[in-house]
Short mmCIF file of C-alpha atoms in Angstrom, two decimals:
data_model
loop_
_atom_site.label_atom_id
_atom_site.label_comp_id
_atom_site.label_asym_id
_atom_site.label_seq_id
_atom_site.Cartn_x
_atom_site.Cartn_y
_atom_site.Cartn_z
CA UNK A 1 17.56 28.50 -3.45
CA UNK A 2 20.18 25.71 -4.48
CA UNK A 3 18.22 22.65 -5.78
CA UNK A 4 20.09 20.18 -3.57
CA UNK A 5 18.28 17.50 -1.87
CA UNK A 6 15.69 17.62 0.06
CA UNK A 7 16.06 21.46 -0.16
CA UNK A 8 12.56 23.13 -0.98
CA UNK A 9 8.54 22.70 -0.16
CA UNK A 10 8.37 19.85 -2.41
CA UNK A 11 9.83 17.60 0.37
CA UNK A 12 7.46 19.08 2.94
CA UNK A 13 4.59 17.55 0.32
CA UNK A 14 6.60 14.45 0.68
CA UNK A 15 6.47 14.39 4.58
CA UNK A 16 2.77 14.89 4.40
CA UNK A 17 2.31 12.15 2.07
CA UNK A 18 4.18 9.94 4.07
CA UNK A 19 2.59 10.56 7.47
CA UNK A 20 -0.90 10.57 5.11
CA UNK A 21 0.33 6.70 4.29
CA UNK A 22 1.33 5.91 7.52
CA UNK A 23 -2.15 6.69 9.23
CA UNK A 24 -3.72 4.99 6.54
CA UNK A 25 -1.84 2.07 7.29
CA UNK A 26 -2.90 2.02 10.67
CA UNK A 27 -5.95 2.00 9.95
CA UNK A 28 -5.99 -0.72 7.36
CA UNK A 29 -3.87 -3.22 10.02
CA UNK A 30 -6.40 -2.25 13.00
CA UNK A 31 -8.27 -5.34 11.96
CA UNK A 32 -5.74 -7.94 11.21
CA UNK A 33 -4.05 -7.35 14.86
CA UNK A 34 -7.86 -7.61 16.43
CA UNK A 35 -8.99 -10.51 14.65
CA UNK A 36 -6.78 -12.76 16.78
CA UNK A 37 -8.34 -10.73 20.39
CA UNK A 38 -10.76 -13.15 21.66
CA UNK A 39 -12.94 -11.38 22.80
CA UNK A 40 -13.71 -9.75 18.65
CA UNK A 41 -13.93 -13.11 18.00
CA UNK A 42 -16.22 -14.15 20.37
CA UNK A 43 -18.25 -11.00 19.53
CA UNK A 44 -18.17 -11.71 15.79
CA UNK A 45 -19.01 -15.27 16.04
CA UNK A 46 -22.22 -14.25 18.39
CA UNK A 47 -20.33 -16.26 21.46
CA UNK A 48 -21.32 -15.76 24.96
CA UNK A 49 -18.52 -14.66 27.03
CA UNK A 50 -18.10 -18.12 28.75
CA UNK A 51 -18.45 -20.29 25.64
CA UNK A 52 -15.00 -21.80 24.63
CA UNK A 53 -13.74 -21.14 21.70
CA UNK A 54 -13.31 -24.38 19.55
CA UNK A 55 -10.67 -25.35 16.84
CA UNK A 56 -14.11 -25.65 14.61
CA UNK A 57 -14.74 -22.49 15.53
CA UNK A 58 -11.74 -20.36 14.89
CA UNK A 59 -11.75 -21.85 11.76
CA UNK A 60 -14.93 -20.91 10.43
CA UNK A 61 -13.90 -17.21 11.95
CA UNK A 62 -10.88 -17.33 9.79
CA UNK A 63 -13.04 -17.97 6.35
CA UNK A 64 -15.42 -15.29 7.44
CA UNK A 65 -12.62 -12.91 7.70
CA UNK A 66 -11.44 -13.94 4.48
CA UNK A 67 -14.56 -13.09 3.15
CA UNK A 68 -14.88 -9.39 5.18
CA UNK A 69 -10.94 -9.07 3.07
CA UNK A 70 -12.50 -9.76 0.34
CA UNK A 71 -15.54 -7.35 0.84
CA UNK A 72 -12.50 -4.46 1.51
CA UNK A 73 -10.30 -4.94 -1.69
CA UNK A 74 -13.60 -5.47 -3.82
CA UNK A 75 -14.09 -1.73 -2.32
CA UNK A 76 -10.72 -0.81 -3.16
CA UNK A 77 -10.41 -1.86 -7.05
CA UNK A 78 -14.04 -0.17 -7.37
CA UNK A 79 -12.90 3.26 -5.56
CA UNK A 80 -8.98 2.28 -7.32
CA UNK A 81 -10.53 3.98 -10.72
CA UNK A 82 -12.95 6.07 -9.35
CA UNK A 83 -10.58 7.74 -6.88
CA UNK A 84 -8.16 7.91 -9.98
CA UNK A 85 -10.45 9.68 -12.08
CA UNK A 86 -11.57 12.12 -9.24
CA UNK A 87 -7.26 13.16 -8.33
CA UNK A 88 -7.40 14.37 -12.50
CA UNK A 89 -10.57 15.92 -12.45
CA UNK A 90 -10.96 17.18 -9.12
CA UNK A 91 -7.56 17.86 -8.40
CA UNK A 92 -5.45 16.77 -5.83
CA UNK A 93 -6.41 18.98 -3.13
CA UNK A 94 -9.99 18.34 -3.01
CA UNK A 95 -10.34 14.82 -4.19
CA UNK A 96 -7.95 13.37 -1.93
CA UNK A 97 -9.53 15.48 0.94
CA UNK A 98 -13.10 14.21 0.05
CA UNK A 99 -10.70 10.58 0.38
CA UNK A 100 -9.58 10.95 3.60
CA UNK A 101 -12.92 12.01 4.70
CA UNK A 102 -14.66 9.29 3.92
CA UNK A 103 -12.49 6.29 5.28
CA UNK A 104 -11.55 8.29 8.50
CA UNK A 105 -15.50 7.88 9.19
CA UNK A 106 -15.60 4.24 8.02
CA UNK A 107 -13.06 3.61 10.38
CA UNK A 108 -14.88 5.23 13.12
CA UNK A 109 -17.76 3.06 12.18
CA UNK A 110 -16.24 -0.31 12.92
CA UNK A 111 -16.12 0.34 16.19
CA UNK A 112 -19.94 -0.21 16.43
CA UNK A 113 -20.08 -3.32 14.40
CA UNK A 114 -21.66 -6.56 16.11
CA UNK A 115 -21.76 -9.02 12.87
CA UNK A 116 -19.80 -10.23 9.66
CA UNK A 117 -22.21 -8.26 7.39
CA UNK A 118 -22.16 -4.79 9.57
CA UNK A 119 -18.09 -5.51 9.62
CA UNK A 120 -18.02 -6.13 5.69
CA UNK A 121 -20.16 -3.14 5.03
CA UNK A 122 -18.01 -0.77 7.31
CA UNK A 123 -14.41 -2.29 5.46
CA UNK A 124 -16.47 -1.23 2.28
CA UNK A 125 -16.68 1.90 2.70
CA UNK A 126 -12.76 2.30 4.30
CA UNK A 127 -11.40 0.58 1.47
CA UNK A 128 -13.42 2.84 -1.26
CA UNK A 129 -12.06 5.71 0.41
CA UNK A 130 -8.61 4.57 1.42
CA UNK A 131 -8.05 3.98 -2.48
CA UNK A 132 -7.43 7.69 -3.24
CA UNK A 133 -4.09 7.79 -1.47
CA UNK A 134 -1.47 6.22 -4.33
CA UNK A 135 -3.56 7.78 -7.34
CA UNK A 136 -3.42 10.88 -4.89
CA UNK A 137 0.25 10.54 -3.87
CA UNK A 138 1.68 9.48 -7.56
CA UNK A 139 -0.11 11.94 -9.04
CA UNK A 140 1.26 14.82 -6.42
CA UNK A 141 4.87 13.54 -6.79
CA UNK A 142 4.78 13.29 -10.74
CA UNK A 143 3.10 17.71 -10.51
CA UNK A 144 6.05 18.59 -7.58
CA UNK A 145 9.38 16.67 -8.81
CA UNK A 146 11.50 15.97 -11.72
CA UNK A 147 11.90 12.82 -13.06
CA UNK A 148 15.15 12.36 -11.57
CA UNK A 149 13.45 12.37 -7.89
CA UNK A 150 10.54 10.39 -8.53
CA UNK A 151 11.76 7.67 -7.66
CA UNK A 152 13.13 8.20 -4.26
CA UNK A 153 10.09 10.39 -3.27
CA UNK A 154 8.05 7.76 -3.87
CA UNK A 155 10.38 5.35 -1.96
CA UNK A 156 9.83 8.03 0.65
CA UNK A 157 6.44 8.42 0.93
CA UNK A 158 6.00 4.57 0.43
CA UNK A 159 7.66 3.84 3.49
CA UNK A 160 5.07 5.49 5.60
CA UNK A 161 2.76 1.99 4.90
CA UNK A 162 5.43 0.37 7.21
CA UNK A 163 5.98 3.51 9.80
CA UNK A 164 1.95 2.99 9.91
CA UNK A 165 2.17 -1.02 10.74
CA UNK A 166 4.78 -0.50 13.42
CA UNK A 167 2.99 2.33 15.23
CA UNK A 168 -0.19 -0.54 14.69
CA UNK A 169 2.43 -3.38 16.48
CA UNK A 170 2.67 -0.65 19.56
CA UNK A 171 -0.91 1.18 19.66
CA UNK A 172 -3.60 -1.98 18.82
CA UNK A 173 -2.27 -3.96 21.61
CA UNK A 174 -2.05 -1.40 24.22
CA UNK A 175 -5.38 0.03 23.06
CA UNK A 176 -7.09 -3.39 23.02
CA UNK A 177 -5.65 -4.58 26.77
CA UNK A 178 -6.74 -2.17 28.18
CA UNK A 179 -9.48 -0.58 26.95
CA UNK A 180 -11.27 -3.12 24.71
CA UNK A 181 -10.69 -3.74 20.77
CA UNK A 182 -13.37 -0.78 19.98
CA UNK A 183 -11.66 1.48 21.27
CA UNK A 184 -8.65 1.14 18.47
CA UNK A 185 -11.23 1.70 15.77
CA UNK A 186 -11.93 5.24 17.31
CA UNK A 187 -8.00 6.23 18.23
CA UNK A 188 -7.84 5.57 14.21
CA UNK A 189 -10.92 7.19 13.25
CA UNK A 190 -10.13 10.51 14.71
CA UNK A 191 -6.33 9.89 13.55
CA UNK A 192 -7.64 10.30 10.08
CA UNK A 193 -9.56 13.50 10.57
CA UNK A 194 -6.38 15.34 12.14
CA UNK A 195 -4.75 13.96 8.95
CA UNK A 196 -7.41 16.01 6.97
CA UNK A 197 -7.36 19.15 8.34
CA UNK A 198 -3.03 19.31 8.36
CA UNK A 199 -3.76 18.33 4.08
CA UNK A 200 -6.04 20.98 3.76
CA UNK A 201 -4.02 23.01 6.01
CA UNK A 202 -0.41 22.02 4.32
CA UNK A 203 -1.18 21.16 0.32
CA UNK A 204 -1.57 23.37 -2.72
CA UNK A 205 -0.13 22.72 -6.38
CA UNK A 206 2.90 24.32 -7.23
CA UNK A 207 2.21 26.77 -9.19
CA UNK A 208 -0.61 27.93 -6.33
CA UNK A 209 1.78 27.29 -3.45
CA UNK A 210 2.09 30.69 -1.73
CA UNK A 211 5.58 30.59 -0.65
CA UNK A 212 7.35 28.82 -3.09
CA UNK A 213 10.26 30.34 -4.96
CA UNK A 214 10.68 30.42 -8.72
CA UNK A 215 14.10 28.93 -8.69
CA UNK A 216 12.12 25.47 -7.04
CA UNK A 217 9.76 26.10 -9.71
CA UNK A 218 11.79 25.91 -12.58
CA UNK A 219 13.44 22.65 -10.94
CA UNK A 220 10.37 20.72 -10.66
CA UNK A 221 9.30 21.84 -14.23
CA UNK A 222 13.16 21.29 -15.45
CA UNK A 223 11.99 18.06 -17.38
CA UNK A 224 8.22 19.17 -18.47
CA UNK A 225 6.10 16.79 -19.21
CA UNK A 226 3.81 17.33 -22.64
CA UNK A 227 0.89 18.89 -21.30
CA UNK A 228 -1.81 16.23 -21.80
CA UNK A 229 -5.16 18.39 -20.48
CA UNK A 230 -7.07 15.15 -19.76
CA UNK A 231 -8.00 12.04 -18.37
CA UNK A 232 -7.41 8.22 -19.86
CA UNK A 233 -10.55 6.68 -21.06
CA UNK A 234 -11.27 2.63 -21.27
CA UNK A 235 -10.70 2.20 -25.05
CA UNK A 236 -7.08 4.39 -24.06
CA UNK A 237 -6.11 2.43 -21.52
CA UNK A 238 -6.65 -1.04 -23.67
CA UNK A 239 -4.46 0.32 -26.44
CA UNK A 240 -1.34 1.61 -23.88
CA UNK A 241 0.87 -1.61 -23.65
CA UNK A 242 2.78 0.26 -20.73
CA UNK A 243 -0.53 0.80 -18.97
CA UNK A 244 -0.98 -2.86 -19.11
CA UNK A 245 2.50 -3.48 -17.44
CA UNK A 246 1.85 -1.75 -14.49
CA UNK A 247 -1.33 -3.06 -13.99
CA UNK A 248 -0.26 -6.71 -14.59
CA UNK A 249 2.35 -6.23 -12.40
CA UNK A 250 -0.11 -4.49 -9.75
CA UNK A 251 -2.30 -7.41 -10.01
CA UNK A 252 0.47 -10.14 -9.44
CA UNK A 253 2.61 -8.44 -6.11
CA UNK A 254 -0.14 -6.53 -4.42
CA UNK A 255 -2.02 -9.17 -3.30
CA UNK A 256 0.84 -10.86 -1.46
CA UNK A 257 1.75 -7.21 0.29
CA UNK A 258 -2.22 -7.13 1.49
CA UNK A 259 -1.78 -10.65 2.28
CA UNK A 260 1.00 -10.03 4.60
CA UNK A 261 -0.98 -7.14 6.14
CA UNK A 262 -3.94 -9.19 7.22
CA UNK A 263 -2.36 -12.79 7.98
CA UNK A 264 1.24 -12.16 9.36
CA UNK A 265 -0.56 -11.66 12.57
CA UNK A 266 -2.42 -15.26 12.46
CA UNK A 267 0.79 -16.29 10.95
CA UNK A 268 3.17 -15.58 13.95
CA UNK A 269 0.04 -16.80 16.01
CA UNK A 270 -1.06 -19.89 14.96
CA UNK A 271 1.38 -22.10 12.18
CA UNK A 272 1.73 -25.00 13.34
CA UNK A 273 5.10 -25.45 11.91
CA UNK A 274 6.54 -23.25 14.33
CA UNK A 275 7.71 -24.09 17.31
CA UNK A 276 6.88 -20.60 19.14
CA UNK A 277 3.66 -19.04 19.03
CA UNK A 278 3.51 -15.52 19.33
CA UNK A 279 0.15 -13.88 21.59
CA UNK A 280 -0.95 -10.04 20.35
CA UNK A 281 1.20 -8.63 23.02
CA UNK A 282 4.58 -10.34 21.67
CA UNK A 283 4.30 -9.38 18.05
CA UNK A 284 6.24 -5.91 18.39
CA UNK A 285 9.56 -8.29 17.95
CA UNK A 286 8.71 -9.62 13.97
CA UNK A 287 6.67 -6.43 13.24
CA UNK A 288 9.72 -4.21 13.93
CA UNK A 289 12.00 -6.34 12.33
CA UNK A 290 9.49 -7.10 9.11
CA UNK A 291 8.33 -3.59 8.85
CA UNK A 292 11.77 -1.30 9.59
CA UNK A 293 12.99 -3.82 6.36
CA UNK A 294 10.49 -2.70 4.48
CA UNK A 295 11.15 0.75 4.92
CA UNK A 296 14.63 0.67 4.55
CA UNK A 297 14.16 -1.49 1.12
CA UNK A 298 11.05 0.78 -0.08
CA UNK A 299 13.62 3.72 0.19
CA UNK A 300 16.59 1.96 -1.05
CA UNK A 301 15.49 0.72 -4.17
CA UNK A 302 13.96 4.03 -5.00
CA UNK A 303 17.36 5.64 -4.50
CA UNK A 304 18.90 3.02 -6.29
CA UNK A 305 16.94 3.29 -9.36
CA UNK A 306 17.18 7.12 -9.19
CA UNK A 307 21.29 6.26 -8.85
CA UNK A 308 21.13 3.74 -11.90
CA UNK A 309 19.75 6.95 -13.76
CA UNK A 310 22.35 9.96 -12.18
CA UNK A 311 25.17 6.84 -13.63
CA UNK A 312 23.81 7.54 -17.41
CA UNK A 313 21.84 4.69 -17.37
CA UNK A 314 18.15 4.75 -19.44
CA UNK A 315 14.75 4.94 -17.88
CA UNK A 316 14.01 1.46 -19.36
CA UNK A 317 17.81 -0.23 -17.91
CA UNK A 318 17.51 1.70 -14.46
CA UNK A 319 13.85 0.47 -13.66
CA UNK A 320 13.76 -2.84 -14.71
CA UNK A 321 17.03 -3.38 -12.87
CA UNK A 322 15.84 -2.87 -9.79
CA UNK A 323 12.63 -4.97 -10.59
CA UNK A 324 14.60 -7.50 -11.17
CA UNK A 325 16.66 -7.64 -8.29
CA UNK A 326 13.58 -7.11 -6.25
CA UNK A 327 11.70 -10.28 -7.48
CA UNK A 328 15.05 -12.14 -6.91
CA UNK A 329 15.11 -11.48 -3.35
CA UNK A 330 11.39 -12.40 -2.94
CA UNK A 331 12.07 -16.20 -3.60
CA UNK A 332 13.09 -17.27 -0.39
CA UNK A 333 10.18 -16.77 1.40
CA UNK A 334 8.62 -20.04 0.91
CA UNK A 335 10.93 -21.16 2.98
CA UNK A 336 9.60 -19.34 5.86
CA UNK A 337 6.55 -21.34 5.89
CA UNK A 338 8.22 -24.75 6.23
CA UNK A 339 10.98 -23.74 9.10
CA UNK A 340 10.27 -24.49 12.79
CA UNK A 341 12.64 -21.50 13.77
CA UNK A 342 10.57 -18.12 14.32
CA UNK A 343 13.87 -16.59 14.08
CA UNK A 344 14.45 -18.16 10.81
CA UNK A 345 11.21 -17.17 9.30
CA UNK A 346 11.07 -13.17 10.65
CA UNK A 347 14.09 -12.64 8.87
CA UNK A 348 12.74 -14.91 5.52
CA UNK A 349 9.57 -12.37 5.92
CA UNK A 350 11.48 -9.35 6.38
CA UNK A 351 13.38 -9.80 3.33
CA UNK A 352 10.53 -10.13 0.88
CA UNK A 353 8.87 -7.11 2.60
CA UNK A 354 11.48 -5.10 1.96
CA UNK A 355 11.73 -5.98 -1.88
CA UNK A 356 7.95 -5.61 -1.97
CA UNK A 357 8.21 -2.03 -1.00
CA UNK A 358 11.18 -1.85 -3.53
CA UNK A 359 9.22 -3.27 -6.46
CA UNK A 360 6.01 -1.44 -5.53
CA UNK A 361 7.70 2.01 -5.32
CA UNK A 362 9.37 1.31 -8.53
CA UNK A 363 6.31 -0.05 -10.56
CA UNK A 364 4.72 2.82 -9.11
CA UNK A 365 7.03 5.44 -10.71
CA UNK A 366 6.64 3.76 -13.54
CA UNK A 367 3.55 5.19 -14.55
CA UNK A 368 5.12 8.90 -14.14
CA UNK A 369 7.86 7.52 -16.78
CA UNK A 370 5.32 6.16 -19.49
CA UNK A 371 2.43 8.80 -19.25
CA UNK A 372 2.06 12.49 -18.76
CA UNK A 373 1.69 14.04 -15.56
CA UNK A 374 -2.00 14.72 -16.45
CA UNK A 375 -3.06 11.12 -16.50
CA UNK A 376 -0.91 9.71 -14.10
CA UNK A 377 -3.74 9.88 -11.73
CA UNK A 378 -6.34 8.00 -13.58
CA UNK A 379 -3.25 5.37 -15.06
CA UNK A 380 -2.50 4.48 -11.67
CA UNK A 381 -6.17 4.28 -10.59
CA UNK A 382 -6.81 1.94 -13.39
CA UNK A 383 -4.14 -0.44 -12.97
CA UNK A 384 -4.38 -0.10 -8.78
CA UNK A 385 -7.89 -1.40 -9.51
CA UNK A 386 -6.36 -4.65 -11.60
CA UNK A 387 -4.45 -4.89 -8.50
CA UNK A 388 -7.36 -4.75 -6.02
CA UNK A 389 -9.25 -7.23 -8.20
CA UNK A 390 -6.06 -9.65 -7.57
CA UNK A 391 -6.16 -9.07 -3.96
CA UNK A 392 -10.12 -9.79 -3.69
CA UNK A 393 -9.64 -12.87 -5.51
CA UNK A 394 -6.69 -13.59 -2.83
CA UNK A 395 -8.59 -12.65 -0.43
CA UNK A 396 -11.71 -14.69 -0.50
CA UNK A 397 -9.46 -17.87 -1.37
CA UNK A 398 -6.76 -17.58 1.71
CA UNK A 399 -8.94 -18.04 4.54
CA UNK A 400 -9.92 -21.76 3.40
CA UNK A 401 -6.48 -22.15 1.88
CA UNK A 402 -5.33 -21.71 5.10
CA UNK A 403 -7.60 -23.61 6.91
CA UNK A 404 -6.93 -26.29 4.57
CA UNK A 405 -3.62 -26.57 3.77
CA UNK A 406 -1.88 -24.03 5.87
CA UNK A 407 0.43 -21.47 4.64
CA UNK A 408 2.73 -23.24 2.52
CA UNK A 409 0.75 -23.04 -0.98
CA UNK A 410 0.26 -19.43 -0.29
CA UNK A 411 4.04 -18.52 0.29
CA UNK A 412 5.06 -20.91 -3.17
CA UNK A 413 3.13 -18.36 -5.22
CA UNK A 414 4.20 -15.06 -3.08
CA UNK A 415 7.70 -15.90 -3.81
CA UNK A 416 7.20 -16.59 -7.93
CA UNK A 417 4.61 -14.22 -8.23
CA UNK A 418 6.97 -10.82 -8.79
CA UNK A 419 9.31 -12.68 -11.30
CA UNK A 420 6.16 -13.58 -13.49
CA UNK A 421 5.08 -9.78 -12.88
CA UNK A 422 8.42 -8.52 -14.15
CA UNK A 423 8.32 -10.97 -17.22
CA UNK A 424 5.08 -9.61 -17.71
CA UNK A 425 6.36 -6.13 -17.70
CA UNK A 426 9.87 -6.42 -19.88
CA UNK A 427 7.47 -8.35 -22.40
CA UNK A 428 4.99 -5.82 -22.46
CA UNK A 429 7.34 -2.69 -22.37
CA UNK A 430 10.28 -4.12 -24.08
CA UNK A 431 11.50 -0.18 -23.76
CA UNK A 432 10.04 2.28 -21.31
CA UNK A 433 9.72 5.48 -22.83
CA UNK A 434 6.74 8.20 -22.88
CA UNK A 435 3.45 7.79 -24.15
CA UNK A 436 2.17 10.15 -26.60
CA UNK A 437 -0.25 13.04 -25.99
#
């Protein structure tokens, strides 16, 4: 078997991971296209079906919802190094299995929710499970490829979060118009448990793999990492500057991503500095646009990075590169909260998007460049939990800051935030190379 690309099972594993992010993502974005239905609102809020929904209202719906976020991500940095623990001790297989499991059946549970508190408890539970699948999926890539393919599989696989959001712009709508916002929760629900069965059905490691030649073999293990037969502890992690870097750098970008996942809908919706409001059935237009950018810059940058390296450039010159040019292209988007033009601000949005799926692919394979394959699991956990405490803290602030001030204060600090994360990272890495042992 020639080892050109995409040649060989480990880009089957790819595929899987990628349709594995995708349903994840529509289950994650479930709620931020119902929270602007009425009729979830009205059920949330304990309305009666004829009682009007005020400005007053809507308002205090929005800083509830900020809270139920919250309630998610606080979930998600818990189950961040949990989850990351489990993928090294468990193993891939079975721990990400045990994952998808458990948030398919949260999901399924929020159909039956009548409160804020039975809501908040169900988004728990989806977002301690959900946080198995980068732990799960960095860990996979860094055990099936080379170093030299890292990066574009995980541009690949990222790019299922936006294949995810526009199946979300198509499905939530339909699903909701005509046969009531519960009904979404369920499609998603049992989504996830077809998801399970084709992993346990589809993934084995490759040295297991039944039907995988040597000569792929010997590709994957052509740069062999030192054999590290453990996990990272606390006191480890404190000492590993590039541990740090990643997880500062987590903790800076992914709250914006998570913010745009939640609020772009209410965005489009409701700011009142645009002069066209969009309804839930006329958001396919910036979702398509916003989300097809984002895949097409979360697979870019990973090729480019992996093309920096094929030119003879270092690990340390490649990656930070493309960090860089990343957090350049984030710094227009304040602008999109200021213009009265929808079709000014889509394209504003769609353009950080995409270099958010660039950086986070990129910061992601990161922690495959720095630490041995058998940590990456519990590295990533660890710093995706940093990250997760960034976006709670987001979170529970953005539904007031919105109220309050709109969306202008929290577009100022989406744009800086990736060039302070990639200071943050050249300072605390001034040279990428691998940990020891």
């Amino acid at each position: 078997m020639k080892n050109r690309i995409f040649g060989g099972y480990r880009w089957q594993v790819v595929a899987v991971l990628f349709l594995a992010t995708a349903i994840k993502y529509i289950d994650r974005n479930v709620l931020s296209f119902t929270m602007i239905d009425e009729s979830f609102r009205r059920e949330l809020l304990g309305l009666p079906i004829d009682e009007p929904l005020t400005s007053a209202l809507i308002n205090s719906f929005k800083i509830k919802m900020g809270y139920v976020d919250a309630s998610f991500k606080a979930a998600y940095a818990l189950g961040f190094v949990i989850m990351g623990y489990l993928m090294d001790r468990l193993r891939v297989r079975k721990g990400y299995s045990l994952a998808i499991g458990l948030w398919s059946l949260a999901a399924l549970a929020t159909a039956f929710v009548g409160n804020f508190r039975s809501l908040s408890i169900a988004r728990f539970g989806f977002g301690f499970g959900e946080s198995a699948n980068f732990p799960a999926a960095i860990k996979t890539i860094a055990e099936w490829f080379p170093k030299k393919e890292r990066g574009l599989a995980t541009g690949i696989y990222n790019a299922g979060a936006n294949m995810g959001i526009l199946a979300t712009v198509f499905l939530v709508p339909f699903m909701i118009s005509n046969f009531g916002w519960k009904a979404s929760f369920l499609m998603t629900g049992f989504l996830g448990l077809i998801l399970l069965t084709l992993w346990r059905w589809v993934y084995y490691e490759p040295n297991q793999h039944p039907y995988i030649r040597q000569e792929e073999l010997d590709h994957i293990h052509s740069d062999q990492d030192m054999a590290a037969k453990r996990t990272l502890r606390w006191r480890e992690f404190i000492k590993h500057r590039g541990a740090w870097a990643v997880a500062i750098g987590k903790f800076l970008t992914d709250p914006i991503w998570w913010f745009y996942l939640t609020w772009l809908p209410d965005f489009f919706n409701s700011n009142e500095a645009l002069d066209t409001k969009l309804e839930l059935t006329g958001l396919a237009l910036p979702f398509i646009v916003i989300y097809l950018s984002s895949d097409i810059g979360s697979i870019f940058f990973g090729w480019l990075s992996g093309k920096f390296l094929a030119m003879g450039w270092s690990v340390n010159k490649s990656r930070k590169t493309t960090l860089l040019i990343c957090a350049l292209l984030v710094i227009p988007l304040m602008l999109a909260a200021l213009t009265s033009n929808i079709y000014i601000a889509i394209p504003l949005v769609a353009l950080a998007a995409a270099a958010h799926q660039g950086w986070s692919a990129t910061i992601l394979t990161l922690s495959s460049d720095i630490f041995p394959k058998a940590v990456v699991g519990s590295v990533v956990g660890i710093a995706g939990m940093v990250g997760a405490i960034g976006g709670t803290i987001f979170a529970a602030l953005a539904g007031w800051i919105i109220v309050i001030y709109g969306y202008f204060p929290l577009f100022v600090f989406a744009s800086s935030a990736y060039l302070l994360a990639f200071l943050a990272v050249h300072l605390l890495v001034p040279t990428i190379q691998r940990q020891k042992g």
